[in-house]
mmCIF file with all atom_site columns, C-alpha atoms in Angstrom:
data_model
loop_
_atom_site.group_PDB
_atom_site.id
_atom_site.type_symbol
_atom_site.label_atom_id
_atom_site.label_alt_id
_atom_site.label_comp_id
_atom_site.label_asym_id
_atom_site.label_entity_id
_atom_site.label_seq_id
_atom_site.pdbx_PDB_ins_code
_atom_site.Cartn_x
_atom_site.Cartn_y
_atom_site.Cartn_z
_atom_site.occupancy
_atom_site.B_iso_or_equiv
_atom_site.pdbx_formal_charge
_atom_site.auth_seq_id
_atom_site.auth_comp_id
_atom_site.auth_asym_id
_atom_site.auth_atom_id
_atom_site.pdbx_PDB_model_num
ATOM 1   C CA . ARG Y 1 1   ? 0.000   0.000   0.000   1.00 74.00 ? 1   ARG Y CA 1
ATOM 2   C CA . LEU Y 1 2   ? 2.876   2.347   0.787   1.00 77.00 ? 2   LEU Y CA 1
ATOM 3   C CA . ARG Y 1 3   ? 4.485   1.662   -2.596  1.00 73.00 ? 3   ARG Y CA 1
ATOM 4   C CA . ASN Y 1 4   ? 1.233   2.234   -4.477  1.00 75.00 ? 4   ASN Y CA 1
ATOM 5   C CA . GLY Y 1 5   ? 0.752   5.541   -2.652  1.00 83.00 ? 5   GLY Y CA 1
ATOM 6   C CA . ILE Y 1 6   ? 4.002   6.945   -4.048  1.00 83.00 ? 6   ILE Y CA 1
ATOM 7   C CA . PRO Y 1 7   ? 3.700   8.640   -7.480  1.00 86.00 ? 7   PRO Y CA 1
ATOM 8   C CA . PRO Y 1 8   ? 5.261   6.580   -10.301 1.00 80.00 ? 8   PRO Y CA 1
ATOM 9   C CA . SER Y 1 9   ? 7.680   9.388   -11.151 1.00 85.00 ? 9   SER Y CA 1
ATOM 10  C CA . ALA Y 1 10  ? 9.026   9.387   -7.589  1.00 86.00 ? 10  ALA Y CA 1
ATOM 11  C CA . ARG Y 1 11  ? 9.323   5.592   -7.594  1.00 81.00 ? 11  ARG Y CA 1
ATOM 12  C CA . ALA Y 1 12  ? 11.259  5.745   -10.871 1.00 82.00 ? 12  ALA Y CA 1
ATOM 13  C CA . ALA Y 1 13  ? 13.626  8.387   -9.448  1.00 86.00 ? 13  ALA Y CA 1
ATOM 14  C CA . VAL Y 1 14  ? 14.381  6.249   -6.389  1.00 85.00 ? 14  VAL Y CA 1
ATOM 15  C CA . SER Y 1 15  ? 14.745  3.100   -8.508  1.00 83.00 ? 15  SER Y CA 1
ATOM 16  C CA . ALA Y 1 16  ? 17.331  4.810   -10.721 1.00 85.00 ? 16  ALA Y CA 1
ATOM 17  C CA . LEU Y 1 17  ? 19.551  5.309   -7.646  1.00 88.00 ? 17  LEU Y CA 1
ATOM 18  C CA . LEU Y 1 18  ? 19.553  1.599   -6.759  1.00 88.00 ? 18  LEU Y CA 1
ATOM 19  C CA . SER Y 1 19  ? 21.712  -1.141  -8.223  1.00 89.00 ? 19  SER Y CA 1
ATOM 20  C CA . ARG Y 1 20  ? 20.102  -3.619  -10.607 1.00 85.00 ? 20  ARG Y CA 1
ATOM 21  C CA . ARG Y 1 21  ? 20.707  -6.449  -8.150  1.00 87.00 ? 21  ARG Y CA 1
ATOM 22  C CA . LEU Y 1 22  ? 18.957  -4.606  -5.331  1.00 88.00 ? 22  LEU Y CA 1
ATOM 23  C CA . ARG Y 1 23  ? 16.042  -3.653  -7.608  1.00 85.00 ? 23  ARG Y CA 1
ATOM 24  C CA . ASP Y 1 24  ? 15.611  -7.300  -8.624  1.00 82.00 ? 24  ASP Y CA 1
ATOM 25  C CA . ARG Y 1 25  ? 15.613  -8.412  -4.981  1.00 82.00 ? 25  ARG Y CA 1
ATOM 26  C CA . LEU Y 1 26  ? 12.995  -5.813  -4.018  1.00 82.00 ? 26  LEU Y CA 1
ATOM 27  C CA . VAL Y 1 27  ? 10.732  -6.718  -6.945  1.00 78.00 ? 27  VAL Y CA 1
ATOM 28  C CA . SER Y 1 28  ? 11.032  -10.427 -6.104  1.00 77.00 ? 28  SER Y CA 1
ATOM 29  C CA . ARG Y 1 29  ? 10.225  -9.711  -2.464  1.00 78.00 ? 29  ARG Y CA 1
ATOM 30  C CA . LEU Y 1 30  ? 7.111   -7.743  -3.414  1.00 77.00 ? 30  LEU Y CA 1
ATOM 31  C CA . ALA Y 1 31  ? 5.922   -10.389 -5.880  1.00 74.00 ? 31  ALA Y CA 1
ATOM 32  C CA . THR Y 1 32  ? 6.360   -13.341 -3.495  1.00 78.00 ? 32  THR Y CA 1
ATOM 33  C CA . ALA Y 1 33  ? 5.692   -11.834 -0.072  1.00 79.00 ? 33  ALA Y CA 1
ATOM 34  C CA . ASP Y 1 34  ? 2.573   -13.955 0.528   1.00 83.00 ? 34  ASP Y CA 1
ATOM 35  C CA . VAL Y 1 35  ? 3.935   -17.272 -0.823  1.00 88.00 ? 35  VAL Y CA 1
ATOM 36  C CA . ASP Y 1 36  ? 4.324   -20.186 1.605   1.00 92.00 ? 36  ASP Y CA 1
ATOM 37  C CA . TRP Y 1 37  ? 7.290   -21.923 -0.040  1.00 92.00 ? 37  TRP Y CA 1
ATOM 38  C CA . SER Y 1 38  ? 6.967   -25.009 2.169   1.00 94.00 ? 38  SER Y CA 1
ATOM 39  C CA . ARG Y 1 39  ? 3.630   -25.775 0.453   1.00 94.00 ? 39  ARG Y CA 1
ATOM 40  C CA . THR Y 1 40  ? 4.329   -24.396 -3.037  1.00 96.00 ? 40  THR Y CA 1
ATOM 41  C CA . SER Y 1 41  ? 5.348   -26.893 -5.719  1.00 97.00 ? 41  SER Y CA 1
ATOM 42  C CA . ALA Y 1 42  ? 5.223   -24.488 -8.690  1.00 96.00 ? 42  ALA Y CA 1
ATOM 43  C CA . PHE Y 1 43  ? 4.931   -20.741 -9.195  1.00 93.00 ? 43  PHE Y CA 1
ATOM 44  C CA . CYS Y 1 44  ? 4.438   -18.225 -11.992 1.00 90.00 ? 44  CYS Y CA 1
ATOM 45  C CA . LEU Y 1 45  ? 7.206   -15.855 -13.030 1.00 87.00 ? 45  LEU Y CA 1
ATOM 46  C CA . PRO Y 1 46  ? 6.572   -12.189 -13.869 1.00 79.00 ? 46  PRO Y CA 1
ATOM 47  C CA . THR Y 1 47  ? 6.082   -12.203 -17.609 1.00 79.00 ? 47  THR Y CA 1
ATOM 48  C CA . ASP Y 1 48  ? 4.538   -10.400 -20.544 1.00 73.00 ? 48  ASP Y CA 1
ATOM 49  C CA . LEU Y 1 49  ? 1.869   -12.235 -22.527 1.00 72.00 ? 49  LEU Y CA 1
ATOM 50  C CA . GLU Y 1 50  ? 2.882   -15.875 -22.232 1.00 80.00 ? 50  GLU Y CA 1
ATOM 51  C CA . GLY Y 1 51  ? 2.693   -17.914 -19.041 1.00 89.00 ? 51  GLY Y CA 1
ATOM 52  C CA . CYS Y 1 52  ? 6.025   -18.885 -17.458 1.00 93.00 ? 52  CYS Y CA 1
ATOM 53  C CA . ILE Y 1 53  ? 5.946   -21.539 -14.717 1.00 96.00 ? 53  ILE Y CA 1
ATOM 54  C CA . ARG Y 1 54  ? 8.887   -22.579 -12.568 1.00 96.00 ? 54  ARG Y CA 1
ATOM 55  C CA . ILE Y 1 55  ? 8.955   -25.708 -10.426 1.00 97.00 ? 55  ILE Y CA 1
ATOM 56  C CA . ASN Y 1 56  ? 10.021  -25.243 -6.789  1.00 97.00 ? 56  ASN Y CA 1
ATOM 57  C CA . LEU Y 1 57  ? 12.791  -27.779 -7.263  1.00 97.00 ? 57  LEU Y CA 1
ATOM 58  C CA . LYS Y 1 58  ? 15.028  -29.012 -4.451  1.00 97.00 ? 58  LYS Y CA 1
ATOM 59  C CA . GLY Y 1 59  ? 18.677  -28.135 -4.972  1.00 95.00 ? 59  GLY Y CA 1
ATOM 60  C CA . ARG Y 1 60  ? 17.833  -25.302 -7.355  1.00 94.00 ? 60  ARG Y CA 1
ATOM 61  C CA . GLU Y 1 61  ? 15.362  -23.061 -5.548  1.00 94.00 ? 61  GLU Y CA 1
ATOM 62  C CA . PRO Y 1 62  ? 16.168  -21.639 -2.073  1.00 91.00 ? 62  PRO Y CA 1
ATOM 63  C CA . HIS Y 1 63  ? 13.206  -23.441 -0.467  1.00 92.00 ? 63  HIS Y CA 1
ATOM 64  C CA . GLY Y 1 64  ? 12.610  -26.246 -2.969  1.00 96.00 ? 64  GLY Y CA 1
ATOM 65  C CA . VAL Y 1 65  ? 10.112  -28.983 -2.109  1.00 97.00 ? 65  VAL Y CA 1
ATOM 66  C CA . VAL Y 1 66  ? 9.881   -31.000 -5.365  1.00 97.00 ? 66  VAL Y CA 1
ATOM 67  C CA . GLU Y 1 67  ? 12.350  -33.848 -5.751  1.00 97.00 ? 67  GLU Y CA 1
ATOM 68  C CA . PRO Y 1 68  ? 14.357  -33.980 -8.999  1.00 96.00 ? 68  PRO Y CA 1
ATOM 69  C CA . GLY Y 1 69  ? 13.670  -36.913 -11.280 1.00 95.00 ? 69  GLY Y CA 1
ATOM 70  C CA . GLY Y 1 70  ? 10.356  -38.723 -11.131 1.00 96.00 ? 70  GLY Y CA 1
ATOM 71  C CA . GLN Y 1 71  ? 8.466   -36.224 -8.961  1.00 97.00 ? 71  GLN Y CA 1
ATOM 72  C CA . TYR Y 1 72  ? 9.621   -33.316 -11.113 1.00 97.00 ? 72  TYR Y CA 1
ATOM 73  C CA . GLU Y 1 73  ? 8.663   -35.090 -14.350 1.00 97.00 ? 73  GLU Y CA 1
ATOM 74  C CA . ALA Y 1 74  ? 5.250   -36.080 -12.986 1.00 97.00 ? 74  ALA Y CA 1
ATOM 75  C CA . LEU Y 1 75  ? 4.481   -32.534 -11.850 1.00 98.00 ? 75  LEU Y CA 1
ATOM 76  C CA . CYS Y 1 76  ? 5.459   -31.034 -15.208 1.00 97.00 ? 76  CYS Y CA 1
ATOM 77  C CA . ALA Y 1 77  ? 3.276   -33.574 -16.999 1.00 97.00 ? 77  ALA Y CA 1
ATOM 78  C CA . GLU Y 1 78  ? 0.326   -32.901 -14.681 1.00 97.00 ? 78  GLU Y CA 1
ATOM 79  C CA . LEU Y 1 79  ? 0.563   -29.130 -15.074 1.00 97.00 ? 79  LEU Y CA 1
ATOM 80  C CA . ALA Y 1 80  ? 0.760   -29.470 -18.858 1.00 97.00 ? 80  ALA Y CA 1
ATOM 81  C CA . ALA Y 1 81  ? -2.303  -31.721 -18.836 1.00 97.00 ? 81  ALA Y CA 1
ATOM 82  C CA . VAL Y 1 82  ? -4.333  -29.400 -16.595 1.00 97.00 ? 82  VAL Y CA 1
ATOM 83  C CA . LEU Y 1 83  ? -3.497  -26.388 -18.739 1.00 97.00 ? 83  LEU Y CA 1
ATOM 84  C CA . SER Y 1 84  ? -4.252  -28.220 -21.973 1.00 96.00 ? 84  SER Y CA 1
ATOM 85  C CA . GLU Y 1 85  ? -7.736  -29.077 -20.657 1.00 97.00 ? 85  GLU Y CA 1
ATOM 86  C CA . LEU Y 1 86  ? -8.694  -25.415 -20.209 1.00 97.00 ? 86  LEU Y CA 1
ATOM 87  C CA . ARG Y 1 87  ? -11.308 -24.052 -22.588 1.00 97.00 ? 87  ARG Y CA 1
ATOM 88  C CA . ASN Y 1 88  ? -12.521 -20.564 -23.339 1.00 96.00 ? 88  ASN Y CA 1
ATOM 89  C CA . PRO Y 1 89  ? -16.289 -20.594 -22.617 1.00 95.00 ? 89  PRO Y CA 1
ATOM 90  C CA . ALA Y 1 90  ? -16.807 -17.757 -25.101 1.00 93.00 ? 90  ALA Y CA 1
ATOM 91  C CA . THR Y 1 91  ? -15.699 -19.961 -27.984 1.00 94.00 ? 91  THR Y CA 1
ATOM 92  C CA . GLY Y 1 92  ? -15.765 -23.485 -26.602 1.00 94.00 ? 92  GLY Y CA 1
ATOM 93  C CA . ARG Y 1 93  ? -12.229 -23.936 -27.923 1.00 95.00 ? 93  ARG Y CA 1
ATOM 94  C CA . PRO Y 1 94  ? -8.994  -24.638 -26.036 1.00 96.00 ? 94  PRO Y CA 1
ATOM 95  C CA . ALA Y 1 95  ? -7.632  -21.636 -24.153 1.00 95.00 ? 95  ALA Y CA 1
ATOM 96  C CA . VAL Y 1 96  ? -4.046  -22.897 -24.415 1.00 96.00 ? 96  VAL Y CA 1
ATOM 97  C CA . ARG Y 1 97  ? -2.327  -23.375 -27.763 1.00 93.00 ? 97  ARG Y CA 1
ATOM 98  C CA . ALA Y 1 98  ? 0.692   -25.274 -26.407 1.00 94.00 ? 98  ALA Y CA 1
ATOM 99  C CA . VAL Y 1 99  ? 2.674   -25.995 -23.252 1.00 96.00 ? 99  VAL Y CA 1
ATOM 100 C CA . HIS Y 1 100 ? 6.409   -26.077 -23.921 1.00 94.00 ? 100 HIS Y CA 1
ATOM 101 C CA . ARG Y 1 101 ? 8.899   -27.983 -21.772 1.00 94.00 ? 101 ARG Y CA 1
ATOM 102 C CA . THR Y 1 102 ? 11.946  -25.728 -21.658 1.00 92.00 ? 102 THR Y CA 1
ATOM 103 C CA . ASP Y 1 103 ? 14.457  -28.515 -21.039 1.00 88.00 ? 103 ASP Y CA 1
ATOM 104 C CA . ARG Y 1 104 ? 13.378  -30.072 -24.357 1.00 88.00 ? 104 ARG Y CA 1
ATOM 105 C CA . TRP Y 1 105 ? 12.789  -26.804 -26.201 1.00 82.00 ? 105 TRP Y CA 1
ATOM 106 C CA . SER Y 1 106 ? 15.931  -24.913 -25.175 1.00 83.00 ? 106 SER Y CA 1
ATOM 107 C CA . PRO Y 1 107 ? 18.488  -27.167 -23.456 1.00 83.00 ? 107 PRO Y CA 1
ATOM 108 C CA . GLY Y 1 108 ? 21.918  -25.872 -22.529 1.00 85.00 ? 108 GLY Y CA 1
ATOM 109 C CA . PRO Y 1 109 ? 24.227  -24.881 -19.675 1.00 87.00 ? 109 PRO Y CA 1
ATOM 110 C CA . ARG Y 1 110 ? 21.980  -21.948 -18.666 1.00 88.00 ? 110 ARG Y CA 1
ATOM 111 C CA . ARG Y 1 111 ? 18.782  -23.974 -18.724 1.00 88.00 ? 111 ARG Y CA 1
ATOM 112 C CA . ASP Y 1 112 ? 18.178  -23.412 -14.991 1.00 90.00 ? 112 ASP Y CA 1
ATOM 113 C CA . HIS Y 1 113 ? 17.818  -19.665 -15.577 1.00 90.00 ? 113 HIS Y CA 1
ATOM 114 C CA . LEU Y 1 114 ? 14.655  -20.336 -17.608 1.00 92.00 ? 114 LEU Y CA 1
ATOM 115 C CA . PRO Y 1 115 ? 11.125  -21.334 -16.570 1.00 95.00 ? 115 PRO Y CA 1
ATOM 116 C CA . ASP Y 1 116 ? 10.293  -25.036 -16.646 1.00 97.00 ? 116 ASP Y CA 1
ATOM 117 C CA . LEU Y 1 117 ? 7.057   -24.596 -18.608 1.00 97.00 ? 117 LEU Y CA 1
ATOM 118 C CA . VAL Y 1 118 ? 6.034   -21.880 -21.071 1.00 94.00 ? 118 VAL Y CA 1
ATOM 119 C CA . VAL Y 1 119 ? 2.296   -21.610 -21.724 1.00 95.00 ? 119 VAL Y CA 1
ATOM 120 C CA . ALA Y 1 120 ? 1.274   -20.231 -25.123 1.00 91.00 ? 120 ALA Y CA 1
ATOM 121 C CA . TRP Y 1 121 ? -2.290  -18.968 -24.869 1.00 90.00 ? 121 TRP Y CA 1
ATOM 122 C CA . SER Y 1 122 ? -4.651  -19.229 -27.817 1.00 90.00 ? 122 SER Y CA 1
ATOM 123 C CA . ASP Y 1 123 ? -5.010  -15.932 -29.658 1.00 82.00 ? 123 ASP Y CA 1
ATOM 124 C CA . GLY Y 1 124 ? -8.188  -16.599 -31.612 1.00 82.00 ? 124 GLY Y CA 1
ATOM 125 C CA . ALA Y 1 125 ? -10.386 -14.656 -29.182 1.00 85.00 ? 125 ALA Y CA 1
ATOM 126 C CA . GLU Y 1 126 ? -10.218 -12.653 -25.978 1.00 84.00 ? 126 GLU Y CA 1
ATOM 127 C CA . ILE Y 1 127 ? -9.931  -14.800 -22.841 1.00 88.00 ? 127 ILE Y CA 1
ATOM 128 C CA . ARG Y 1 128 ? -11.852 -13.461 -19.840 1.00 90.00 ? 128 ARG Y CA 1
ATOM 129 C CA . GLU Y 1 129 ? -12.471 -16.835 -18.220 1.00 94.00 ? 129 GLU Y CA 1
ATOM 130 C CA . VAL Y 1 130 ? -11.361 -20.436 -18.537 1.00 95.00 ? 130 VAL Y CA 1
ATOM 131 C CA . GLU Y 1 131 ? -12.921 -23.686 -17.410 1.00 97.00 ? 131 GLU Y CA 1
ATOM 132 C CA . SER Y 1 132 ? -12.373 -27.415 -17.258 1.00 97.00 ? 132 SER Y CA 1
ATOM 133 C CA . ALA Y 1 133 ? -13.933 -30.385 -15.518 1.00 95.00 ? 133 ALA Y CA 1
ATOM 134 C CA . ARG Y 1 134 ? -10.916 -30.606 -13.233 1.00 94.00 ? 134 ARG Y CA 1
ATOM 135 C CA . ILE Y 1 135 ? -10.694 -26.999 -11.962 1.00 93.00 ? 135 ILE Y CA 1
ATOM 136 C CA . GLY Y 1 136 ? -14.123 -25.535 -12.725 1.00 96.00 ? 136 GLY Y CA 1
ATOM 137 C CA . LEU Y 1 137 ? -14.581 -21.910 -13.873 1.00 96.00 ? 137 LEU Y CA 1
ATOM 138 C CA . VAL Y 1 138 ? -11.965 -19.200 -13.314 1.00 94.00 ? 138 VAL Y CA 1
ATOM 139 C CA . ARG Y 1 139 ? -12.685 -15.574 -14.223 1.00 93.00 ? 139 ARG Y CA 1
ATOM 140 C CA . GLY Y 1 140 ? -10.338 -12.621 -14.512 1.00 85.00 ? 140 GLY Y CA 1
ATOM 141 C CA . VAL Y 1 141 ? -9.534  -9.556  -16.588 1.00 77.00 ? 141 VAL Y CA 1
ATOM 142 C CA . SER Y 1 142 ? -5.998  -8.835  -17.708 1.00 73.00 ? 142 SER Y CA 1
ATOM 143 C CA . THR Y 1 143 ? -4.595  -5.451  -16.732 1.00 69.00 ? 143 THR Y CA 1
ATOM 144 C CA . ASP Y 1 144 ? -2.669  -5.391  -20.017 1.00 69.00 ? 144 ASP Y CA 1
ATOM 145 C CA . PRO Y 1 145 ? -4.704  -3.510  -22.666 1.00 68.00 ? 145 PRO Y CA 1
ATOM 146 C CA . ARG Y 1 146 ? -2.936  -5.145  -25.615 1.00 68.00 ? 146 ARG Y CA 1
ATOM 147 C CA . PRO Y 1 147 ? -5.140  -7.676  -27.450 1.00 62.00 ? 147 PRO Y CA 1
ATOM 148 C CA . GLY Y 1 148 ? -2.535  -10.373 -28.104 1.00 63.00 ? 148 GLY Y CA 1
ATOM 149 C CA . THR Y 1 149 ? 1.039   -11.452 -28.452 1.00 63.00 ? 149 THR Y CA 1
ATOM 150 C CA . HIS Y 1 150 ? 3.528   -11.333 -31.329 1.00 68.00 ? 150 HIS Y CA 1
ATOM 151 C CA . HIS Y 1 151 ? 2.556   -12.545 -34.787 1.00 69.00 ? 151 HIS Y CA 1
ATOM 152 C CA . PRO Y 1 152 ? 4.691   -14.969 -36.798 1.00 67.00 ? 152 PRO Y CA 1
ATOM 153 C CA . ARG Y 1 153 ? 4.538   -12.768 -39.908 1.00 73.00 ? 153 ARG Y CA 1
ATOM 154 C CA . SER Y 1 154 ? 6.930   -9.820  -39.845 1.00 75.00 ? 154 SER Y CA 1
ATOM 155 C CA . PHE Y 1 155 ? 9.429   -7.873  -41.931 1.00 79.00 ? 155 PHE Y CA 1
ATOM 156 C CA . VAL Y 1 156 ? 12.839  -6.250  -41.798 1.00 81.00 ? 156 VAL Y CA 1
ATOM 157 C CA . ALA Y 1 157 ? 14.018  -3.220  -43.800 1.00 84.00 ? 157 ALA Y CA 1
ATOM 158 C CA . LEU Y 1 158 ? 17.752  -2.654  -44.332 1.00 83.00 ? 158 LEU Y CA 1
ATOM 159 C CA . ARG Y 1 159 ? 19.489  0.437   -45.685 1.00 82.00 ? 159 ARG Y CA 1
ATOM 160 C CA . GLY Y 1 160 ? 23.170  1.254   -45.924 1.00 81.00 ? 160 GLY Y CA 1
ATOM 161 C CA . PRO Y 1 161 ? 26.287  1.443   -48.123 1.00 79.00 ? 161 PRO Y CA 1
ATOM 162 C CA . ARG Y 1 162 ? 26.726  -2.343  -48.170 1.00 78.00 ? 162 ARG Y CA 1
ATOM 163 C CA . VAL Y 1 163 ? 23.063  -3.308  -48.718 1.00 82.00 ? 163 VAL Y CA 1
ATOM 164 C CA . ARG Y 1 164 ? 21.920  -3.888  -52.276 1.00 79.00 ? 164 ARG Y CA 1
ATOM 165 C CA . ALA Y 1 165 ? 18.540  -2.771  -53.518 1.00 81.00 ? 165 ALA Y CA 1
ATOM 166 C CA . GLY Y 1 166 ? 15.819  -5.362  -53.950 1.00 81.00 ? 166 GLY Y CA 1
ATOM 167 C CA . ARG Y 1 167 ? 13.634  -7.782  -52.053 1.00 82.00 ? 167 ARG Y CA 1
ATOM 168 C CA . LEU Y 1 168 ? 14.396  -11.044 -50.319 1.00 81.00 ? 168 LEU Y CA 1
ATOM 169 C CA . GLY Y 1 169 ? 12.218  -14.112 -50.454 1.00 78.00 ? 169 GLY Y CA 1
ATOM 170 C CA . ALA Y 1 170 ? 10.200  -15.499 -47.555 1.00 78.00 ? 170 ALA Y CA 1
ATOM 171 C CA . GLY Y 1 171 ? 11.301  -18.171 -45.131 1.00 81.00 ? 171 GLY Y CA 1
ATOM 172 C CA . HIS Y 1 172 ? 13.813  -16.215 -43.073 1.00 85.00 ? 172 HIS Y CA 1
ATOM 173 C CA . HIS Y 1 173 ? 13.891  -15.946 -39.284 1.00 86.00 ? 173 HIS Y CA 1
ATOM 174 C CA . ILE Y 1 174 ? 14.505  -13.229 -36.697 1.00 86.00 ? 174 ILE Y CA 1
ATOM 175 C CA . ALA Y 1 175 ? 17.626  -15.175 -35.660 1.00 88.00 ? 175 ALA Y CA 1
ATOM 176 C CA . ASP Y 1 176 ? 19.111  -14.219 -39.057 1.00 89.00 ? 176 ASP Y CA 1
ATOM 177 C CA . VAL Y 1 177 ? 19.293  -10.527 -38.113 1.00 88.00 ? 177 VAL Y CA 1
ATOM 178 C CA . ALA Y 1 178 ? 22.235  -10.741 -35.680 1.00 91.00 ? 178 ALA Y CA 1
ATOM 179 C CA . PRO Y 1 179 ? 24.618  -12.709 -37.930 1.00 91.00 ? 179 PRO Y CA 1
ATOM 180 C CA . THR Y 1 180 ? 23.670  -10.455 -40.850 1.00 88.00 ? 180 THR Y CA 1
ATOM 181 C CA . VAL Y 1 181 ? 24.544  -7.320  -38.889 1.00 89.00 ? 181 VAL Y CA 1
ATOM 182 C CA . LEU Y 1 182 ? 27.875  -8.828  -37.833 1.00 90.00 ? 182 LEU Y CA 1
ATOM 183 C CA . SER Y 1 183 ? 28.630  -9.748  -41.428 1.00 88.00 ? 183 SER Y CA 1
ATOM 184 C CA . LEU Y 1 184 ? 27.823  -6.230  -42.667 1.00 86.00 ? 184 LEU Y CA 1
ATOM 185 C CA . LEU Y 1 185 ? 30.228  -4.897  -40.027 1.00 87.00 ? 185 LEU Y CA 1
ATOM 186 C CA . GLY Y 1 186 ? 32.962  -7.122  -41.430 1.00 87.00 ? 186 GLY Y CA 1
ATOM 187 C CA . MET Y 1 187 ? 32.838  -9.653  -38.593 1.00 91.00 ? 187 MET Y CA 1
ATOM 188 C CA . THR Y 1 188 ? 32.402  -13.414 -38.846 1.00 91.00 ? 188 THR Y CA 1
ATOM 189 C CA . PRO Y 1 189 ? 29.398  -14.683 -36.858 1.00 91.00 ? 189 PRO Y CA 1
ATOM 190 C CA . PRO Y 1 190 ? 30.444  -17.348 -34.304 1.00 91.00 ? 190 PRO Y CA 1
ATOM 191 C CA . ASP Y 1 191 ? 29.386  -20.959 -34.879 1.00 88.00 ? 191 ASP Y CA 1
ATOM 192 C CA . SER Y 1 192 ? 27.340  -20.845 -31.660 1.00 86.00 ? 192 SER Y CA 1
ATOM 193 C CA . MET Y 1 193 ? 25.034  -18.147 -33.074 1.00 88.00 ? 193 MET Y CA 1
ATOM 194 C CA . ASP Y 1 194 ? 21.650  -19.252 -34.389 1.00 86.00 ? 194 ASP Y CA 1
ATOM 195 C CA . GLY Y 1 195 ? 20.503  -18.016 -37.775 1.00 89.00 ? 195 GLY Y CA 1
ATOM 196 C CA . ARG Y 1 196 ? 22.301  -17.420 -41.041 1.00 88.00 ? 196 ARG Y CA 1
ATOM 197 C CA . VAL Y 1 197 ? 23.567  -14.383 -42.923 1.00 89.00 ? 197 VAL Y CA 1
ATOM 198 C CA . LEU Y 1 198 ? 20.964  -12.890 -45.249 1.00 86.00 ? 198 LEU Y CA 1
ATOM 199 C CA . GLU Y 1 199 ? 22.201  -12.296 -48.793 1.00 81.00 ? 199 GLU Y CA 1
ATOM 200 C CA . VAL Y 1 200 ? 21.859  -8.518  -48.748 1.00 78.00 ? 200 VAL Y CA 1
ATOM 201 C CA . ALA Y 1 201 ? 25.444  -7.313  -49.331 1.00 61.00 ? 201 ALA Y CA 1
ATOM 202 C CA . GLY Y 1 202 ? 25.874  -4.981  -52.292 1.00 53.00 ? 202 GLY Y CA 1
ATOM 203 C CA . THR Y 1 203 ? 28.823  -3.296  -53.972 1.00 39.00 ? 203 THR Y CA 1
ATOM 204 C CA . GLY Y 1 204 ? 28.354  0.172   -52.523 1.00 38.00 ? 204 GLY Y CA 1
ATOM 205 C CA . GLY Y 1 205 ? 26.085  3.186   -52.726 1.00 36.00 ? 205 GLY Y CA 1
ATOM 206 C CA . ARG Y 1 206 ? 22.880  3.858   -50.792 1.00 38.00 ? 206 ARG Y CA 1
ATOM 207 C CA . HIS Y 1 207 ? 20.738  0.812   -51.253 1.00 41.00 ? 207 HIS Y CA 1
ATOM 208 C CA . GLY Y 1 208 ? 17.995  -0.936  -49.354 1.00 47.00 ? 208 GLY Y CA 1
ATOM 209 C CA . ALA Y 1 209 ? 16.476  -4.362  -49.034 1.00 50.00 ? 209 ALA Y CA 1
ATOM 210 C CA . ALA Y 1 210 ? 13.192  -5.539  -47.604 1.00 48.00 ? 210 ALA Y CA 1
ATOM 211 C CA . GLN Y 1 211 ? 12.339  -9.011  -46.431 1.00 49.00 ? 211 GLN Y CA 1
ATOM 212 C CA . ARG Y 1 212 ? 9.206   -10.646 -45.182 1.00 47.00 ? 212 ARG Y CA 1
ATOM 213 C CA . GLY Y 1 213 ? 9.554   -13.708 -43.023 1.00 46.00 ? 213 GLY Y CA 1
ATOM 214 C CA . HIS Y 1 214 ? 8.963   -15.019 -39.519 1.00 44.00 ? 214 HIS Y CA 1
ATOM 215 C CA . GLU Y 1 215 ? 9.505   -13.090 -36.330 1.00 39.00 ? 215 GLU Y CA 1
#
């Protein structure tokens, strides 16, 4: 209540004086102040438009209660099943498009910095309530005024002395942007970088290229 009573401009001014680490700790404390970690097996992370769920795993979380291995796998499977059962009463269609397991979707040495499950909500219609035989009816209104998440169709426009005029075909990916920029700067993209260099290099002059592809 005290925080909400302070004008946003004043909060921003104070926040700018704090270190990033301290700001993160304060935000985490505010977001989890009423959580009983001894009884919490999974929790939601602050996120934008997708749902990010992290398991309260022993050995990874400060107060973990879920055992690695079989118990962890069973809980992930149960959460995915419960979420997949949800329907939007307004349409009668599933409210969740997919539930991604991060350890299968994006494995690697920094895997533990990511959520365990990422919930992709269906974007065919507004969701004000969800229901299933297992959990019943849950109502709520999002405080975010935006109607949906990112769309797979997108474009990139390039202009510069090393970019030739013309258009590129479809089928490219947002991961291609970074290696392309490095290449245009005369640097070789590292093998660990996803994506490939777009064929946009020209012979000089002020040129531009446009490409439609996937975000």
